[in-house]
Amino acid sequence: MSYTSFRTFQLHSFLLKRRNGFFYSTTTKATTQSQTQTKLSASTQSKKLDKIPKDYEPVIGIETHVQLSTLTKAFCNCPYNYGSFPNTSICPVCMGLPGALPVLNSKVIEFAVKLGLALNCKLAFNSKFDRKQYFYPDLPKGYQISQFDVPIADSGYLDVDIPLEFGGGHKRFGITRVHMEEDAGKLLHTETGNYSQVDLNRAGVPLLEIVSEPDMRNGIEAAEYAAELQRLVRYLGVSNGNMQEGSLRCDVNVSVRPIGQSKFGTKVEIKNLNSFASMSRAIDFEISRQVLLHSQGQEDQIVQETRLWEEGTQRTITMRKKEGLADYRYFPEPDLPSVILCQEYVDGIQNSLPELPEEKRRRYEKMGLGMQDVLFLANDKNIAEFFDATLAKGADAKLVANWIMSDIAAFMKNEKLTINDIKLTPEELSELIASIKGGIISGKIGKEILFELLAKGGSVKEIIEKKDLVQIADPVEIEKMVDKVIAENPKQVEQFRGGKTKLQGFFAGQVMKVSKGKANPGLLNKILLEKLNSKS
Amino acid sequence: MKMLSTLQTPRSTLSRFSLPSTFTSHSHSPTLPQPSLTTPTSPPQSQILSIRHSLLTRNLSAVDLARSYLTRLRLTEPHLRSFLHLPDDQTILSRAHEIDRRIAAGEDPGPLAGVLVAVKDNICTADMPSTGGSRILEGYRPPFDATAVKRVKELGGIVVGKTNMDEFGMGSTTEASAFQVTANPWDVSRVPGGSSGGSAAAVSARQCVVSLGSDTGGSVRQPASFCGVVGLKPTYGRVSRFGLMAYASSLDAIGCFGSSVADTGILLHAIAGHDRFDATSSKQEVPNFLSHFDLVSSLESKPLKGLRVGLIRETIEDGVDAGVVSAIRAAASHFEELGCSVNEVSLPSFSLGLPAYYILALSESSSNLSRYDGIRYGNQVYADELDSLYGDSRSKGLGSEVKMRILMGTYALSAGYYDAYYKRAQQVRTIIKNSFKEALDQNDILISPAAPSAAYKIGEKKKDPLAMYAGDIMTVNVNLAGLPALVLPCGFIESGPAGLPVGLQLIGAAFDEGELLRVGHIFEQTLENGRFVPPIVADSVE
C-alpha cells in the first residue's frame, strides 16, 4: 500500500496550501477494489460493533454525488468518457473561456426528476441554479453551477432491507434534498510533486447531490444506504453508479453522542471512500475513535474536520481542519433561466419509471421467496431482469430462483462473468425447467444441459435431440436394462437377497450407466426393487 | 432592396472624406452657420445602404471603400487611439477584394457587404486578440467568434479592429483601459465616455462605418452621447451574449453604434435573434426594423402625430448640466412639432437605480471575473504556492478599478451581508421594472438625457469614482429594467473647439426597438443641423 500512502501524502501537502474548496480524491484509481460490490464479512463486522459501548449513539449522514450518464455534459456539448486522455473532451464552455455561456442539457432535469420521484421526494416546480464560489485550479470558472436554497427535490426517503447476516430488517432513511450541479475537473500530480496539471475532461459533467438525513447508526446501515442508492440510479438508468470511476462518491458525516442526549456531537467528515466495504469500515473505525475519546473524557479532541480513509492502514487521518464555515457567496446564476417543471412533464416521467428495487423486493417476497433469495435477485438489476424474463416464460419462481442462485451463480463466479455475459437466455432456462418438470429429461441431464447452455448457448430442445437425451420412461425398456444388470452381477444379487439391501444403490447406478443416465430414476428404482425382491 | 426604397436616396454623407467621387452626388444644401459646426447639416444617411447601393451599381468597389476608410483611420488614430488592435491593411483589403469578387460573379455579397465594423475588445474574435482592455488577457486570442461577430461576418461585414474600452467594461471614460486612453474626436482633451469609448470614437471619427459595443449600465449610450453618434442598447436577450466577456450577466447587452439611426437598426437586425449558445437570448421574432421607416419630407406632415412621449422628470432636475437640460427640452419641443404629445412623467424609484445597479453589477462581476485566475489562459505570475499564484496573477493582471469593484461585489455577496445588499437590490430592481412598465403603459416612449453632462476632460473624474458613478444615473435604470434604449445626438453645448454633442435617450417597451428606431429616424431626419461630424475628421482629411 505504499502507493496509496504516497498519494495521500501528495494530496495532503498540496491541500495544506489551500484555504477553502472541495476536493475529491480521484486523481488515481484505486486498484485494490474489484468492480463488484465487496461483500462484507459479518464476523469481523460484528466484532467491531461489539466494541462500541452501549452508552453512546453514533449519528451518520451521507452526502452522495452521482455522476449522470448523459451523452453530453451539463452545460455544453462535450461528451464525457471516463479514462479519456486528459483535456480531450473540452470546449470553451467547460473550460470557462471568456465569453462562453452555459446552456442546460435538459436530460439533467429529466434525470433529477426521475431520482427525486424514486426517492419519494417533494419536487420543486420552480427552482433555479446558483453559483457556489471558490478558487481551485480544477474549477475553471471560479464558481460551480449548483443549486442552493431551492433544490429540485427534497424531503424524501429511501427504504433498505438489511441483509440477514447483518441482522436483517427493514430500514427507512430520510432524504434531505437532491440537487443538480456540475462536476469539477481533476488535478494530476507529478510523482516528484514539483507541479500539478489540470484535466478538465470531467469539468461540467452533471451531478446529482443527494443529502441524507442523519439517520444511520453504524457502518453497515450507511453502506446499505449507499448500495441501495447505487441500485436505484442503475435501475433508473441515470448513472452507472461506479464507485471506482467516481461516478458514485460518498462523503460521510459521523458524530457520536451519549445516549439520551438530543444535541448532535461534533461531526467529522470522511472522504476517500472507494467501496461500500471501506465505507462501512471507515465509519466503524471513526465511531470507535470518537467513542474512545468520549469515554476518556476527551470529547473536546473531536473537532470539525475532514478526515481521509486510509485503505492501507485501515484508519482515518486528518485531511484538513475547518477554519470556520466557508463562505461560498452563493447567488442566483444569471446565465441560466429558472427551472420550471409542469405537471404533465412530471407525470410523464412518473409513468415511465421502471419497477424500483424496493418494489421488486416486495414483489419477490410475495412470491414466497426467502429474503436471501429476494436480495440476491433484486440487488442486481440485470439478474432481476433475467429472473423476471424467465418468469415471464411461465417458469416457477422458486425453481428459477434456485437455478439462478446455485448453478448459474456458481458458474458466473467461477468464470468471472456477469449475467449479461452468459450464453443462457431466460427463454431456455424456462424451457429447461419445464423439460425437467415434464419428465422429458432428468434433473441430472438438466444440469449438464445447463452448463452447455451457459458456456455455449443453443436451445434445450436442440441439445436434447442432438445428444439423444430424452428420458427413458418406458417400463419395458427399463426392465430390459434391469434384467441385464441383474444377470451380469449374480454375486451382488445374492448378497442383496442375503440382506445387504444397501446394494440397491449399486444396482441403480449400474442401470443408470447402461441407460446413459437417461432412465427415469423413479421408474428405475421401482422396477429394480420389484426384480430384486421377486426372486426371493 | 425594400429597405432602400423606403428611404431617401443616398446623399453627400461621405463627401468630406475623399471617397471616390462616383459615390457622392454633391447635392446637399449649404452649411448653416449655427452651432459652431463646420460640417454639412443635411440629415445623416445610412452609410450601409449607400455602400450597398454603390457596390451593387458598381459605382464603388469594396476595396476602394476600405482604402478610403483605412486612410482616414491611419490619419486619425494617433490622435484618438480608439483601437487596441488593428490588423494590417492587407488583411482588410483582401476581405474587401473577396466581396468585389462575389459581386463580379453575380453573387449576393450580403447586406453588410464591405461594411467596416469595429468591435469592442470584450467581444471575442477568433482572428484577433480579445483582451477586454485588461492586462490579464494581454495577447489572448479566443478560439471562437462571438455570435454577434459571427453574424456580422456571415452577412459580409469586415471587422476592422478591436476597440479600446474600460477594463472589462468597468468605467465611464475608457481611462480604465489597461493599455491606452482614447480621446474624444470632438475635443481630444476630453474623454469619449465609456466603457465602449473606442467604439463610439471610431464611428464618430468615421474610422469605421458602424461598431459593436456592450452596455451593462450605459456603456453604449453614454459614449454615444459624448461622441455625437447613435447608440442602441437592445432589450436584454435580444442579442446573444455568447462571446461577450461577462461583466454583469443579468445586465449585459451587446449594442450598436452608427452615424445614423438607420445604420444602427441595420446592424441590430444583423446581430439580433435567438442563439442556442445563450440560454438568456430571446426567441422573440426579429422584425425588419427599417421596414417601418417613413420617407420624411417635412415637419408639416406631423409624422409622429399621436405618439405619447414621456419626459422623465427626475432626469432633468438638479445635478444635470444646464446645457444638457436645455438641449433635451429643445428635443421635447421638436417632438411636439412632429405631432407628439409630450408630458413629464415621474419615476419615483429613479434615484434608487444607481445604488441598486452598483450592488448587482459588482456582485455579478466579482463572480464573473473569478475565471481570470491565470491558470488556463492569460497572464500567470509564477508562484510556489497556489494562493500566491492566484493572488499575484490577479493583483498584477487586473487594474485598480476592477479590483475595487471585485472587492465591493465580494463584500455584498458575503454571508451576513447578502440580504442587506444583493437581495435588497433585487427588490429595488423589481420596483424599477414595475415603475417603467407603468410609465410605458401611459407613454409610447420615454425620453431623457443620456448623461448628466457632455464629455468632460480626461483625468477630471479619475480621482473621484463616486462622481463618475453618478454620471451613470441616466442609463442604469434601463439595464435594470432590461429595456431597449436608443441614444441619438440632439444638440450641442458650447464648449471645446466645436461644441460638444448632447445625446437624447429614447426608452421603449421590451422588444420594441422597431418603434424606437422609427421614432429616432424621424427625429434625426427632421432635426435642424442634424449632422454630427467632429472637426477632427475635417481637420485630418483634405
Short mmCIF file of N, CA and C in Angstrom, two decimals, chain A residues 70 139 159 163 179 239 253 262 334 348 357 419 428 443 480 490 512 518:
data_model
loop_
_atom_site.label_atom_id
_atom_site.label_comp_id
_atom_site.label_asym_id
_atom_site.label_seq_id
_atom_site.Cartn_x
_atom_site.Cartn_y
_atom_site.Cartn_z
N THR A 70 -25.44 11.18 -18.88
CA THR A 70 -25.97 11.86 -20.06
C THR A 70 -24.93 11.76 -21.18
N LEU A 139 -11.51 24.09 -11.05
CA LEU A 139 -12.81 24.75 -11.21
C LEU A 139 -12.65 25.92 -12.18
N ASP A 159 -36.00 3.26 1.25
CA ASP A 159 -36.22 2.04 2.01
C ASP A 159 -35.13 1.03 1.71
N PRO A 163 -29.28 -6.99 5.01
CA PRO A 163 -29.06 -8.42 4.80
C PRO A 163 -29.12 -9.20 6.12
N HIS A 179 -30.06 17.82 -5.32
CA HIS A 179 -29.91 18.98 -6.20
C HIS A 179 -28.94 18.71 -7.35
N SER A 239 -27.29 6.74 -14.02
CA SER A 239 -25.85 6.72 -13.77
C SER A 239 -25.37 5.28 -13.77
N ASN A 253 -20.67 11.92 7.12
CA ASN A 253 -20.53 12.71 8.34
C ASN A 253 -20.83 11.81 9.54
N SER A 262 -29.95 14.91 23.08
CA SER A 262 -30.62 15.21 21.81
C SER A 262 -29.70 16.01 20.88
N PRO A 334 -27.03 34.01 -13.11
CA PRO A 334 -27.77 34.86 -14.05
C PRO A 334 -27.71 34.37 -15.51
N GLY A 348 -45.40 12.44 -16.87
CA GLY A 348 -44.81 11.61 -17.92
C GLY A 348 -43.63 10.81 -17.39
N PRO A 357 -36.04 -1.05 -7.03
CA PRO A 357 -35.56 -2.19 -6.23
C PRO A 357 -36.49 -2.54 -5.07
N ILE A 419 -24.26 -11.72 -15.51
CA ILE A 419 -25.40 -12.42 -16.10
C ILE A 419 -25.60 -12.01 -17.56
N GLU A 428 -34.52 -20.17 -22.56
CA GLU A 428 -34.01 -21.54 -22.48
C GLU A 428 -34.00 -22.05 -21.04
N GLY A 443 -33.24 -34.49 -13.88
CA GLY A 443 -32.59 -33.34 -13.28
C GLY A 443 -31.09 -33.37 -13.53
N LYS A 480 -35.70 -54.30 -19.30
CA LYS A 480 -34.64 -54.99 -20.03
C LYS A 480 -33.28 -54.66 -19.45
N PRO A 490 -24.39 -61.59 -10.56
CA PRO A 490 -25.03 -62.60 -9.71
C PRO A 490 -24.56 -62.53 -8.26
N MET A 512 -28.44 -47.03 -14.44
CA MET A 512 -28.34 -45.65 -14.96
C MET A 512 -27.21 -45.55 -15.97
N LYS A 518 -30.20 -41.76 -18.82
CA LYS A 518 -31.48 -41.27 -19.30
C LYS A 518 -32.69 -41.91 -18.62
#
